mmCIF file of C-alpha atoms in Angstrom:
data_model
loop_
_atom_site.group_PDB
_atom_site.id
_atom_site.type_symbol
_atom_site.label_atom_id
_atom_site.label_comp_id
_atom_site.label_asym_id
_atom_site.label_seq_id
_atom_site.Cartn_x
_atom_site.Cartn_y
_atom_site.Cartn_z
ATOM 1 C CA MET J 16 170.468 29.223 118.927
ATOM 2 C CA ARG J 17 170.019 29.927 115.226
ATOM 3 C CA ILE J 18 167.709 28.174 112.759
ATOM 4 C CA ALA J 19 167.449 29.090 109.096
ATOM 5 C CA ASP J 20 165.386 27.268 106.510
ATOM 6 C CA ALA J 21 162.594 27.669 103.966
ATOM 7 C CA GLN J 22 159.276 25.905 103.303
ATOM 8 C CA TRP J 23 157.070 25.750 100.222
ATOM 9 C CA ILE J 24 153.409 26.481 100.916
ATOM 10 C CA PRO J 25 150.763 25.313 98.401
ATOM 11 C CA SER J 26 148.948 28.604 98.368
ATOM 12 C CA THR J 27 149.255 32.088 96.893
ATOM 13 C CA GLN J 28 151.490 34.591 98.557
ATOM 14 C CA HIS J 29 148.755 36.915 99.762
ATOM 15 C CA GLN J 30 146.759 33.961 101.175
ATOM 16 C CA THR J 31 149.871 32.658 102.954
ATOM 17 C CA TRP J 32 150.535 36.094 104.438
ATOM 18 C CA ASP J 33 146.921 36.434 105.581
ATOM 19 C CA ALA J 34 147.063 33.011 107.234
ATOM 20 C CA LEU J 35 150.412 33.717 108.938
ATOM 21 C CA THR J 36 148.924 36.845 110.561
ATOM 22 C CA ASP J 37 145.533 35.212 111.458
ATOM 23 C CA PRO J 38 145.337 34.317 115.202
ATOM 24 C CA ALA J 39 142.922 31.458 114.592
ATOM 25 C CA VAL J 40 145.236 29.856 112.046
ATOM 26 C CA LEU J 41 148.283 30.362 114.287
ATOM 27 C CA GLN J 42 146.463 28.826 117.262
ATOM 28 C CA ARG J 43 145.504 25.844 115.156
ATOM 29 C CA CYS J 44 149.021 25.236 113.757
ATOM 30 C CA ILE J 45 151.420 26.136 116.592
ATOM 31 C CA PRO J 46 152.116 22.876 118.500
ATOM 32 C CA GLY J 47 150.755 22.996 122.075
ATOM 33 C CA CYS J 48 149.111 26.368 121.480
ATOM 34 C CA ILE J 49 146.347 27.181 123.947
ATOM 35 C CA ALA J 50 145.507 30.708 122.759
ATOM 36 C CA VAL J 51 146.615 33.474 120.347
ATOM 37 C CA ASP J 52 145.092 36.909 120.906
ATOM 38 C CA LYS J 53 145.678 39.708 118.411
ATOM 39 C CA ARG J 54 146.109 42.942 120.431
ATOM 40 C CA SER J 55 146.883 45.118 117.441
ATOM 41 C CA ASP J 56 148.050 44.727 113.810
ATOM 42 C CA THR J 57 151.585 44.218 115.141
ATOM 43 C CA GLU J 58 151.145 42.628 118.527
ATOM 44 C CA TYR J 59 149.971 39.138 119.571
ATOM 45 C CA ALA J 60 149.664 37.468 123.005
ATOM 46 C CA VAL J 61 150.414 33.721 122.982
ATOM 47 C CA THR J 62 149.853 30.974 125.521
ATOM 48 C CA LEU J 63 151.271 27.538 124.814
ATOM 49 C CA ARG J 64 152.169 24.330 126.579
ATOM 50 C CA ALA J 65 155.463 22.821 125.580
ATOM 51 C CA LYS J 66 157.624 19.952 126.801
ATOM 52 C CA ILE J 67 161.241 20.860 126.134
ATOM 53 C CA ALA J 68 164.067 18.743 127.565
ATOM 54 C CA GLY J 69 161.736 17.130 130.048
ATOM 55 C CA LEU J 70 160.329 20.467 131.285
ATOM 56 C CA ASP J 71 156.596 20.427 130.642
ATOM 57 C CA THR J 72 155.298 23.924 131.325
ATOM 58 C CA ASP J 73 152.986 26.657 130.069
ATOM 59 C CA TYR J 74 154.479 29.726 128.438
ATOM 60 C CA GLU J 75 152.904 33.163 128.319
ATOM 61 C CA GLY J 76 154.417 35.344 125.670
ATOM 62 C CA GLU J 77 154.232 38.116 123.156
ATOM 63 C CA ILE J 78 155.016 38.364 119.464
ATOM 64 C CA LEU J 79 155.709 41.803 118.074
ATOM 65 C CA LEU J 80 155.910 42.397 114.298
ATOM 66 C CA SER J 81 158.120 45.132 112.856
ATOM 67 C CA ASP J 82 159.400 46.106 109.371
ATOM 68 C CA VAL J 83 156.032 44.793 108.153
ATOM 69 C CA ASN J 84 155.869 44.721 104.305
ATOM 70 C CA PRO J 85 152.746 42.690 103.412
ATOM 71 C CA PRO J 86 152.695 40.223 101.711
ATOM 72 C CA ASP J 87 156.471 40.026 101.342
ATOM 73 C CA SER J 88 158.246 40.190 104.744
ATOM 74 C CA CYS J 89 158.353 41.072 108.400
ATOM 75 C CA THR J 90 160.509 40.751 111.429
ATOM 76 C CA LEU J 91 159.153 39.049 114.578
ATOM 77 C CA VAL J 92 160.338 39.646 118.100
ATOM 78 C CA PHE J 93 159.127 37.045 120.597
ATOM 79 C CA GLU J 94 159.363 36.510 124.314
ATOM 80 C CA GLY J 95 157.986 33.650 126.376
ATOM 81 C CA LYS J 96 158.090 33.051 130.108
ATOM 82 C CA GLY J 97 157.370 29.690 131.652
ATOM 83 C CA ARG J 98 155.953 28.973 135.056
ATOM 84 C CA ALA J 99 158.904 26.741 135.893
ATOM 85 C CA ALA J 100 161.362 29.687 135.734
ATOM 86 C CA CYS J 101 162.007 29.302 132.016
ATOM 87 C CA LEU J 102 162.575 32.055 129.522
ATOM 88 C CA ALA J 103 162.834 32.117 125.736
ATOM 89 C CA ILE J 104 163.426 35.302 123.689
ATOM 90 C CA GLY J 105 164.450 35.927 120.111
ATOM 91 C CA THR J 106 163.782 37.281 116.668
ATOM 92 C CA ALA J 107 162.721 35.814 113.357
ATOM 93 C CA GLN J 108 163.091 37.339 109.900
ATOM 94 C CA VAL J 109 160.377 35.981 107.567
ATOM 95 C CA ASN J 110 160.381 36.474 103.782
ATOM 96 C CA LEU J 111 157.662 35.306 101.392
ATOM 97 C CA SER J 112 158.031 34.996 97.644
ATOM 98 C CA THR J 113 156.039 33.351 94.861
ATOM 99 C CA LYS J 114 157.551 30.094 93.716
ATOM 100 C CA ASP J 115 156.242 27.190 91.595
ATOM 101 C CA GLN J 116 152.562 28.215 91.864
ATOM 102 C CA GLY J 117 152.861 28.485 95.607
ATOM 103 C CA THR J 118 154.745 30.507 98.212
ATOM 104 C CA ARG J 119 158.258 30.068 99.508
ATOM 105 C CA VAL J 120 158.537 31.106 103.177
ATOM 106 C CA ALA J 121 162.141 31.628 104.166
ATOM 107 C CA TYR J 122 162.916 32.272 107.810
ATOM 108 C CA THR J 123 165.867 32.861 110.070
ATOM 109 C CA VAL J 124 165.258 32.471 113.819
ATOM 110 C CA ALA J 125 167.745 33.576 116.471
ATOM 111 C CA GLY J 126 166.861 32.840 120.065
ATOM 112 C CA MET J 127 168.168 32.579 123.618
ATOM 113 C CA THR J 128 166.913 30.798 126.677
ATOM 114 C CA GLY J 129 167.202 31.406 130.349
ATOM 115 C CA GLY J 130 166.444 29.749 133.656
ATOM 116 C CA LYS J 131 166.015 26.028 133.809
ATOM 117 C CA LEU J 132 165.571 25.881 130.040
ATOM 118 C CA ALA J 133 169.125 27.237 129.508
ATOM 119 C CA GLU J 134 170.495 24.589 131.873
ATOM 120 C CA CYS J 135 169.413 21.906 129.367
ATOM 121 C CA GLY J 136 172.059 23.003 126.911
ATOM 122 C CA GLU J 137 171.892 24.693 123.522
ATOM 123 C CA GLY J 138 171.921 21.458 121.492
ATOM 124 C CA LEU J 139 168.834 20.092 123.202
ATOM 125 C CA VAL J 140 167.019 23.408 122.970
ATOM 126 C CA LEU J 141 167.978 23.706 119.275
ATOM 127 C CA LYS J 142 166.547 20.293 118.503
ATOM 128 C CA ALA J 143 163.354 21.161 120.397
ATOM 129 C CA GLY J 144 163.065 24.454 118.485
ATOM 130 C CA GLU J 145 163.547 22.695 115.137
ATOM 131 C CA LYS J 146 160.893 20.133 116.103
ATOM 132 C CA ILE J 147 158.391 22.848 117.036
ATOM 133 C CA ILE J 148 159.022 24.664 113.713
ATOM 134 C CA GLU J 149 158.732 21.379 111.779
ATOM 135 C CA LYS J 150 155.389 20.542 113.446
ATOM 136 C CA PHE J 151 154.128 24.086 112.829
ATOM 137 C CA PHE J 152 154.903 23.998 109.126
ATOM 138 C CA ALA J 153 153.457 20.475 108.716
ATOM 139 C CA ALA J 154 150.145 21.650 110.240
ATOM 140 C CA PHE J 155 150.281 24.981 108.356
ATOM 141 C CA ILE J 156 150.952 23.289 104.974
ATOM 142 C CA ASP J 157 148.038 20.846 105.567
ATOM 143 C CA TYR J 158 145.775 23.776 106.487
ATOM 144 C CA MET J 159 146.717 25.851 103.433
ATOM 145 C CA ALA J 160 146.425 22.859 101.054
ATOM 146 C CA ALA J 161 142.792 22.496 102.128
ATOM 147 C CA GLN J 162 141.992 26.171 101.386
ATOM 148 C CA PRO J 163 140.636 27.201 97.984
ATOM 149 C CA ARG J 164 143.029 29.310 95.971
ATOM 150 C CA LEU J 165 141.978 32.911 95.656
ATOM 151 C CA ALA J 166 143.221 35.446 93.157
ATOM 152 C CA PRO J 167 145.346 38.241 94.644
ATOM 153 C CA PRO J 168 143.418 41.346 95.532
ATOM 154 C CA PRO J 169 143.559 44.062 92.848
ATOM 155 C CA PRO J 170 146.176 46.736 93.439
ATOM 156 C CA PRO J 171 144.845 49.878 95.070
ATOM 157 C CA PRO J 172 143.643 52.483 92.569
ATOM 158 C CA GLU J 173 146.070 55.136 91.570
ATOM 159 C CA PRO J 174 145.388 58.315 93.425
ATOM 160 C CA GLU J 175 143.921 61.046 91.321
ATOM 161 C CA PRO J 176 146.683 63.425 90.295
ATOM 162 C CA ARG J 177 146.386 66.778 91.922
ATOM 163 C CA GLY J 178 147.465 70.127 90.692
ATOM 164 C CA LEU J 179 146.496 72.887 88.352
ATOM 165 C CA SER J 180 146.966 70.855 85.197
ATOM 166 C CA ASN J 181 144.052 68.505 86.124
ATOM 167 C CA SER J 182 141.265 70.918 86.638
ATOM 168 C CA ARG J 183 139.808 73.448 84.170
ATOM 169 C CA TRP J 184 138.354 75.413 87.112
ATOM 170 C CA SER J 185 141.768 75.715 88.752
ATOM 171 C CA TRP J 186 143.128 77.370 85.623
ATOM 172 C CA ILE J 187 140.135 79.621 85.347
ATOM 173 C CA MET J 188 140.652 80.702 88.971
ATOM 174 C CA VAL J 189 144.348 81.430 88.348
ATOM 175 C CA VAL J 190 143.542 83.538 85.243
ATOM 176 C CA LEU J 191 140.789 85.332 87.193
ATOM 177 C CA VAL J 192 143.126 86.198 90.098
ATOM 178 C CA ILE J 193 145.824 87.441 87.721
ATOM 179 C CA ALA J 194 143.234 89.550 85.851
ATOM 180 C CA VAL J 195 141.961 91.058 89.125
ATOM 181 C CA PHE J 196 145.469 91.959 90.266
ATOM 182 C CA TRP J 197 146.380 93.309 86.823
ATOM 183 C CA GLY J 198 143.153 95.298 86.640
ATOM 184 C CA TYR J 199 143.607 96.706 90.137
ATOM 185 C CA HIS J 200 147.147 97.835 89.429
ATOM 186 C CA THR J 201 146.285 99.183 86.018
ATOM 187 C CA PHE J 202 143.095 101.140 86.799
ATOM 188 C CA TYR J 203 143.386 102.049 90.503
ATOM 189 C CA LYS J 204 147.060 102.936 90.823
#
């Protein structure tokens, strides 16, 4: 199964990124989501209830983020296991960019199913996946449209350059050391 598309979000890029990585926002917007727990900056535990191809079951899963480049892109790896011997695994590449005073979220999802879910056929699972993504973005866009726009955070300050050229005392120490060595070799040798 492969799904590729893009959505326009009525919010700044950094706000969109922050919301996409906020467990409370994810829980609110993912259809049938029961819980999203952030275990670390790159790992989430997810519990959701979904009815796909007549199979109504709870899924326990994990989402792992890699190649994280905030607020521009990341790769997601996900795995979900259902109580009715169902399995869904896959990856998603997510890219954010500023567009028309909002954010364009482009994504490519590749997934596989196993167990009873796989027996339903790829076409049915693909339609169900597209419907879940569509419902997620509808809820996410509504949520982001209700949020006040915030200016992007200022860039981090430039680190203070280091080295001898930046400190008068460093040069004085170098000259002093050279003078001591020169004096030692001149007067005591």
